[in-house]
Coordinates of N, CA and C and ligand atoms in Angstrom, one line a residue:
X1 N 83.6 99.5 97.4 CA 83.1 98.2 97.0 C 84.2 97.2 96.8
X2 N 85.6 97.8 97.1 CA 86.3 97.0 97.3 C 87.1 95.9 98.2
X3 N 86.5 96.0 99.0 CA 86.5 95.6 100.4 C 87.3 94.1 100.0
X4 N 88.1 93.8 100.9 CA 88.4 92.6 100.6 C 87.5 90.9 101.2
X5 N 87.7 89.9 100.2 CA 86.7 89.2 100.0 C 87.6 87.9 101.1
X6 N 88.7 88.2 101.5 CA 89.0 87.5 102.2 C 90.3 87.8 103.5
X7 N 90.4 87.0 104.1 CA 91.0 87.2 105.1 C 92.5 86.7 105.4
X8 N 92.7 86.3 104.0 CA 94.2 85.8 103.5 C 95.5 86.8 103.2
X9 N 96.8 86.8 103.5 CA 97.1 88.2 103.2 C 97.8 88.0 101.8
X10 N 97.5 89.0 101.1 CA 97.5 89.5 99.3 C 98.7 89.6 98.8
X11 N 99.1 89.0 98.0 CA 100.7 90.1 97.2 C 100.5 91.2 97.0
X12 N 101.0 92.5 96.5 CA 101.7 93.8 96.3 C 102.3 93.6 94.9
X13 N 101.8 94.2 93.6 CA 102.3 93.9 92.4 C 103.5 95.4 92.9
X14 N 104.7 94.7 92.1 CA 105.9 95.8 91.5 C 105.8 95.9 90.2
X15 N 106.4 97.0 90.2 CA 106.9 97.4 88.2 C 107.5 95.9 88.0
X16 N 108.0 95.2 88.3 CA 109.1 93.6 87.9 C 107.5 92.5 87.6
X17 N 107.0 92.6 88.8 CA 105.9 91.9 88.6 C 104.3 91.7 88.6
X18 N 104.1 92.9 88.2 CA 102.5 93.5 87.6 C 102.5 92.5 86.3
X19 N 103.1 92.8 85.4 CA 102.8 91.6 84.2 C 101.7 90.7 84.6
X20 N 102.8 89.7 85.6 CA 101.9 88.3 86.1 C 101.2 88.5 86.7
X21 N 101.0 89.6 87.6 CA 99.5 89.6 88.7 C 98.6 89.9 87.4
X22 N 98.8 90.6 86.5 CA 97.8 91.3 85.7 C 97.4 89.9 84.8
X23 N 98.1 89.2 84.3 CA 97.9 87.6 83.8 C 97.0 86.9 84.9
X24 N 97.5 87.0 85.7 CA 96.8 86.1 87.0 C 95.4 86.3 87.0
X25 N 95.3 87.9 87.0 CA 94.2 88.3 87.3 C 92.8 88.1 86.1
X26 N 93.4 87.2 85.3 CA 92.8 87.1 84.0 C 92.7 85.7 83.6
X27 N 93.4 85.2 84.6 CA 93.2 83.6 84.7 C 93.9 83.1 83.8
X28 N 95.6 83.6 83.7 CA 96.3 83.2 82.4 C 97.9 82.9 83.2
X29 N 98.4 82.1 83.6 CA 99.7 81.4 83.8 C 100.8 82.3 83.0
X30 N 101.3 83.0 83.3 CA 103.0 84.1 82.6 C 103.8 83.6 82.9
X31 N 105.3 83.3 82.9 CA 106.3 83.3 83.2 C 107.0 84.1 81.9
X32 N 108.2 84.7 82.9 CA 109.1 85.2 81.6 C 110.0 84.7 80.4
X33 N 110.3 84.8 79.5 CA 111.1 84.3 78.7 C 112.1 85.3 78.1
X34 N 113.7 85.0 78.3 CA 114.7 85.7 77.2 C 114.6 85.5 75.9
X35 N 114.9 86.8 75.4 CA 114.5 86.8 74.4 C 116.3 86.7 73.6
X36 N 117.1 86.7 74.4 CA 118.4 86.1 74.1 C 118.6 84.7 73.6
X37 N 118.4 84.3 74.7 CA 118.4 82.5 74.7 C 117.0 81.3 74.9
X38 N 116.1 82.6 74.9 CA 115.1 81.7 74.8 C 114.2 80.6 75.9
X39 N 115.2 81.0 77.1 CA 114.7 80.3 78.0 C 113.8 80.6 79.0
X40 N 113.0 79.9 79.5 CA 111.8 80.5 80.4 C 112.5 80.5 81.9
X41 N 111.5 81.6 82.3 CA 112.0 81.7 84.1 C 111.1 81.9 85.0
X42 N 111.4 81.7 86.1 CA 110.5 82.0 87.2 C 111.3 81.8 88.5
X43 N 110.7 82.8 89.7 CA 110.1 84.0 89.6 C 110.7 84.6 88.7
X44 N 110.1 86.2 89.0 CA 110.6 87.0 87.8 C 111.7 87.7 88.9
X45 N 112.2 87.9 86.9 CA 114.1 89.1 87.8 C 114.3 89.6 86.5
X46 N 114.7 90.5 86.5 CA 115.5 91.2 85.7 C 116.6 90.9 84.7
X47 N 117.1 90.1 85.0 CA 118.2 89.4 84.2 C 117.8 88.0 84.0
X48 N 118.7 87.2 82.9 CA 118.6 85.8 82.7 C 119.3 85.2 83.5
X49 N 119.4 83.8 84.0 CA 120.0 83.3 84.9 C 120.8 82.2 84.6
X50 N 120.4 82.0 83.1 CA 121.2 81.2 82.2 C 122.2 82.6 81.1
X51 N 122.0 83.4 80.6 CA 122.8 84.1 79.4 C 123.1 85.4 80.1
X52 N 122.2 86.5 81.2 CA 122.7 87.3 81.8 C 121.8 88.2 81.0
X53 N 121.3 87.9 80.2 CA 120.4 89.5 79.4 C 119.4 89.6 80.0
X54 N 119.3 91.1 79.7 CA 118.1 91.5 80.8 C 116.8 91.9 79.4
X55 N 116.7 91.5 78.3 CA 115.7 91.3 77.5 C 115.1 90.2 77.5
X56 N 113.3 90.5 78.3 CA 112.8 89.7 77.9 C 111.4 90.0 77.7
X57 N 110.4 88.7 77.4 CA 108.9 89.6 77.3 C 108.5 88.3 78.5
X58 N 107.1 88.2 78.2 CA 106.0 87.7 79.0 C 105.5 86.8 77.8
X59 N 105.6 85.0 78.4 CA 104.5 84.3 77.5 C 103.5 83.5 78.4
X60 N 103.1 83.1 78.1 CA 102.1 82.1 78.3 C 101.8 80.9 78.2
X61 N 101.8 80.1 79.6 CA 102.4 78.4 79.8 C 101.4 77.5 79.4
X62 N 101.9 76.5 79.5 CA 100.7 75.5 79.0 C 99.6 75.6 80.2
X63 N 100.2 75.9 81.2 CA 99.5 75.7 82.5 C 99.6 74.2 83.4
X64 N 100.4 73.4 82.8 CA 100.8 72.1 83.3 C 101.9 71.9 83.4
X65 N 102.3 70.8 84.6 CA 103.1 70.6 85.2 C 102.8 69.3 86.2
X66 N 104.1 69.1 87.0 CA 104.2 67.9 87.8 C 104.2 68.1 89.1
X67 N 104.7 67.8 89.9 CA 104.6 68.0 91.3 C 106.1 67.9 91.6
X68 N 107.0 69.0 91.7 CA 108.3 68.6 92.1 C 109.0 68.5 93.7
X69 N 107.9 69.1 94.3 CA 108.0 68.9 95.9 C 107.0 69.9 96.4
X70 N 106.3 69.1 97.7 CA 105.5 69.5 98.7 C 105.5 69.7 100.1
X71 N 104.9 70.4 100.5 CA 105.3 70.1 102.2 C 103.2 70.4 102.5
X72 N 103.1 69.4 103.6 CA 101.9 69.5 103.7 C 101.8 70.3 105.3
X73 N 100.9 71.5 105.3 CA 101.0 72.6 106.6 C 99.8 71.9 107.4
X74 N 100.1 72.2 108.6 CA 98.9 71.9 109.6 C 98.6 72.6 110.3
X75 N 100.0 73.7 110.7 CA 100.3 74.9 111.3 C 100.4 76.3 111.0
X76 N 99.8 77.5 111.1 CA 100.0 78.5 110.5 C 99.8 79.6 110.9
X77 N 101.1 80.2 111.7 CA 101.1 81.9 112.4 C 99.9 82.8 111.8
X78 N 99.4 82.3 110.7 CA 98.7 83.5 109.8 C 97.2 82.8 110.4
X79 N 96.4 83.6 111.2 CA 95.2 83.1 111.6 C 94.2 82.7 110.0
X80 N 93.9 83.8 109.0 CA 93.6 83.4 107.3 C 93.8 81.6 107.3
X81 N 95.4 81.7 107.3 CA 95.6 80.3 106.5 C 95.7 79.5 107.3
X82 N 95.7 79.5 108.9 CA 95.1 78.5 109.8 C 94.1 77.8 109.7
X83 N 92.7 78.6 109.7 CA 91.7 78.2 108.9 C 91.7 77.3 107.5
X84 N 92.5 77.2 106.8 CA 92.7 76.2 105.6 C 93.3 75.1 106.0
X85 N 94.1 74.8 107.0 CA 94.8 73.7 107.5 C 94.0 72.3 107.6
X86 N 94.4 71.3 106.9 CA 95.8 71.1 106.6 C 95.6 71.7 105.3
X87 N 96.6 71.6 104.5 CA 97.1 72.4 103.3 C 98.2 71.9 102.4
X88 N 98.2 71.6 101.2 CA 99.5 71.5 100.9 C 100.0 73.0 99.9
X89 N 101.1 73.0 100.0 CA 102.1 73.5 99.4 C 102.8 73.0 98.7
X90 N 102.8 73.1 97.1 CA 103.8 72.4 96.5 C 104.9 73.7 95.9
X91 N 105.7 73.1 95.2 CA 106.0 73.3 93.7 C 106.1 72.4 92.5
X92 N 105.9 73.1 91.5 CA 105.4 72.7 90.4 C 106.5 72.5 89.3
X93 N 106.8 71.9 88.7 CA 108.1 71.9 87.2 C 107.2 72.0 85.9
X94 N 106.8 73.2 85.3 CA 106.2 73.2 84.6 C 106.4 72.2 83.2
X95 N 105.4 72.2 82.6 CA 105.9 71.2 81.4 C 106.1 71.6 80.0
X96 N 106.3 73.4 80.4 CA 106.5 73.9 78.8 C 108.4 73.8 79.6
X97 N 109.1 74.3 80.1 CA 110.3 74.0 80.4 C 110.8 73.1 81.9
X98 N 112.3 72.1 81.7 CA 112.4 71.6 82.5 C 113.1 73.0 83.5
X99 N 113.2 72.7 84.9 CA 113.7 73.6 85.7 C 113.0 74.6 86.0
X100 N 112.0 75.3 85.3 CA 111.0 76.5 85.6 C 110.5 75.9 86.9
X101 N 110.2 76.4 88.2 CA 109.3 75.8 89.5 C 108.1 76.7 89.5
X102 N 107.4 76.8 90.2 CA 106.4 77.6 90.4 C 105.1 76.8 91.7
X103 N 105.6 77.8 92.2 CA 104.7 77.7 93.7 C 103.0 77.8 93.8
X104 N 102.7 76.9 94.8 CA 101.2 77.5 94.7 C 100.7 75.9 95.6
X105 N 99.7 77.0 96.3 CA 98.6 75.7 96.8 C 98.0 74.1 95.7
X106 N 98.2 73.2 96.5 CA 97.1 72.3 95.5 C 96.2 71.7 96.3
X107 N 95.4 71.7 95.4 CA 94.2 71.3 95.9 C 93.3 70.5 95.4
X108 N 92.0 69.7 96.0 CA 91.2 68.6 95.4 C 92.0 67.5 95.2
X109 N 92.8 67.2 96.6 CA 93.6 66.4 96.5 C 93.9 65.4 97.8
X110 N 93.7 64.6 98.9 CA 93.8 64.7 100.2 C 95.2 64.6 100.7
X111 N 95.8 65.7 101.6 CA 97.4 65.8 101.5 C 98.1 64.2 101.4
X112 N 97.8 62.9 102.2 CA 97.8 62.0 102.0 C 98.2 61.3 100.7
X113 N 97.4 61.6 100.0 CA 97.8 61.1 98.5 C 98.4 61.7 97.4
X114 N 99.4 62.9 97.9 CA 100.4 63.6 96.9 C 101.7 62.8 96.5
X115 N 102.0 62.9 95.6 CA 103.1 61.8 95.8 C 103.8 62.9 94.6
X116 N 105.3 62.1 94.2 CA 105.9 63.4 93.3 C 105.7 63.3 92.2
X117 N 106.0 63.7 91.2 CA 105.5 63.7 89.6 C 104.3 63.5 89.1
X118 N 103.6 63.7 90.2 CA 102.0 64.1 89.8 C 101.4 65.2 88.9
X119 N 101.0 64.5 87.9 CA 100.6 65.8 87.0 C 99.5 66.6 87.1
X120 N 99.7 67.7 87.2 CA 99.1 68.9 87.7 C 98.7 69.8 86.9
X121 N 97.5 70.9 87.0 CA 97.1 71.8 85.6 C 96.7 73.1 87.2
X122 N 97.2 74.5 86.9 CA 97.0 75.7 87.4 C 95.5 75.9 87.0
X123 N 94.9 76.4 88.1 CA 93.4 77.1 88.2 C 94.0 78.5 89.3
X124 N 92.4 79.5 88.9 CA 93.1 80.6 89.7 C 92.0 81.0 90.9
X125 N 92.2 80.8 91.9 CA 91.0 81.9 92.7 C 91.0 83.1 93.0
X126 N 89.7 83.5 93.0 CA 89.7 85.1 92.6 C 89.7 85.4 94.6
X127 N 90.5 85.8 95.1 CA 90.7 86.2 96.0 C 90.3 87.6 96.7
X128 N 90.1 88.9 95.7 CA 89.0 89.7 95.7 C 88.8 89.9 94.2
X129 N 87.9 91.2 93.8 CA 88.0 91.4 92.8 C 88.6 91.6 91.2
X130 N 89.8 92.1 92.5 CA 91.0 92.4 91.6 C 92.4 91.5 91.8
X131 N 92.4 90.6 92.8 CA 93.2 89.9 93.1 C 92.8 88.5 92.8
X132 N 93.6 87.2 91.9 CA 93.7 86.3 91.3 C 94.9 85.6 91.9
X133 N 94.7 84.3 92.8 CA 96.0 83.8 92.5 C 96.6 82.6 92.2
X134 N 97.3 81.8 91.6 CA 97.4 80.5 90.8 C 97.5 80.0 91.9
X135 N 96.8 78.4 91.2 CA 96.9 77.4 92.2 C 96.8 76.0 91.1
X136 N 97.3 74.9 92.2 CA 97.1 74.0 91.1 C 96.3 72.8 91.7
X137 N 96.1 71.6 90.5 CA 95.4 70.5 91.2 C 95.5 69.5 90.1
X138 N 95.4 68.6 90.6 CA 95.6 66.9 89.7 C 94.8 67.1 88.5
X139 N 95.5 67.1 87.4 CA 94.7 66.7 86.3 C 93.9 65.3 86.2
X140 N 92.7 65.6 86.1 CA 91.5 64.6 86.3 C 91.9 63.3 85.4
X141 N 92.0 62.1 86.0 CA 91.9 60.9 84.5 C 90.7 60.4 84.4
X142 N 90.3 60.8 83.4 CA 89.2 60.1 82.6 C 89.4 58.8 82.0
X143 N 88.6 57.9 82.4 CA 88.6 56.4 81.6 C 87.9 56.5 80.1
Ligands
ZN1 ZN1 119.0 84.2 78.4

């Protein structure tokens, strides 16, 4: 019954990065943090990239961020994500730390009107049952 719900191809959790699929999968934004210096990171690795220690834990982001660059797809070897085209692709600078990036589709947005420092909030779609993956989209302004 677990048949996959779509025709997109899936990450592969590792021992490094199960944490966050398992966050993902729960509709909760992870990145790492040293527990040396304090600093957040992304992707995940094993060491810090600012202090060099390899202690850290898993927290949990505001889930917002800006738009620090995009490229908008029209084209895509992968028949799945051909079907989605056009598409943007951003990355994101989260807004619990400067420099953290974080990748991900946006969406509800028309690629046309992305522009940079667009503020942005992660949503997740459930891509099968067990698979979750972050995405982001313009935080709504309310008048
Ligand atoms: Zn550190």
């Amino acid at each position: 019954m677990n048949a996959p719900v779509t025709d997109l191809p899936l990450p592969r959790a590792n021992q490094l990065t199960q944490p966050f699929w398992q966050a993902a999968h729960e509709h909760r934004l992870v990145v790492q943090r040293c527990k040396a210096c304090g600093k957040m990171r992304f992707y995940p690795s094993g060491g810090c990239e600012h202090c060099g220690s390899m202690d850290y834990e898993w927290v949990q982001c505001s889930g917002r961020g800006r738009i620090y660059s995009w490229i908008v797809v029209h084209r895509n070897v992968d028949p799945g994500w051909q079907k989605r085209t056009p598409f943007v692709s951003a990355i994101v600078e989260l807004a619990d730390q400067a420099h953290v990036l974080v990748p991900g589709l946006l969406s509800e947005i028309a690629p046309d009107k992305v522009v940079a420092n667009l503020e942005v909030e992660v949503w997740f779609e459930d891509m099968t049952p067990d698979i979750s993956l972050p995405r982001w989209r313009p935080i709504a302004r309310r008048a």
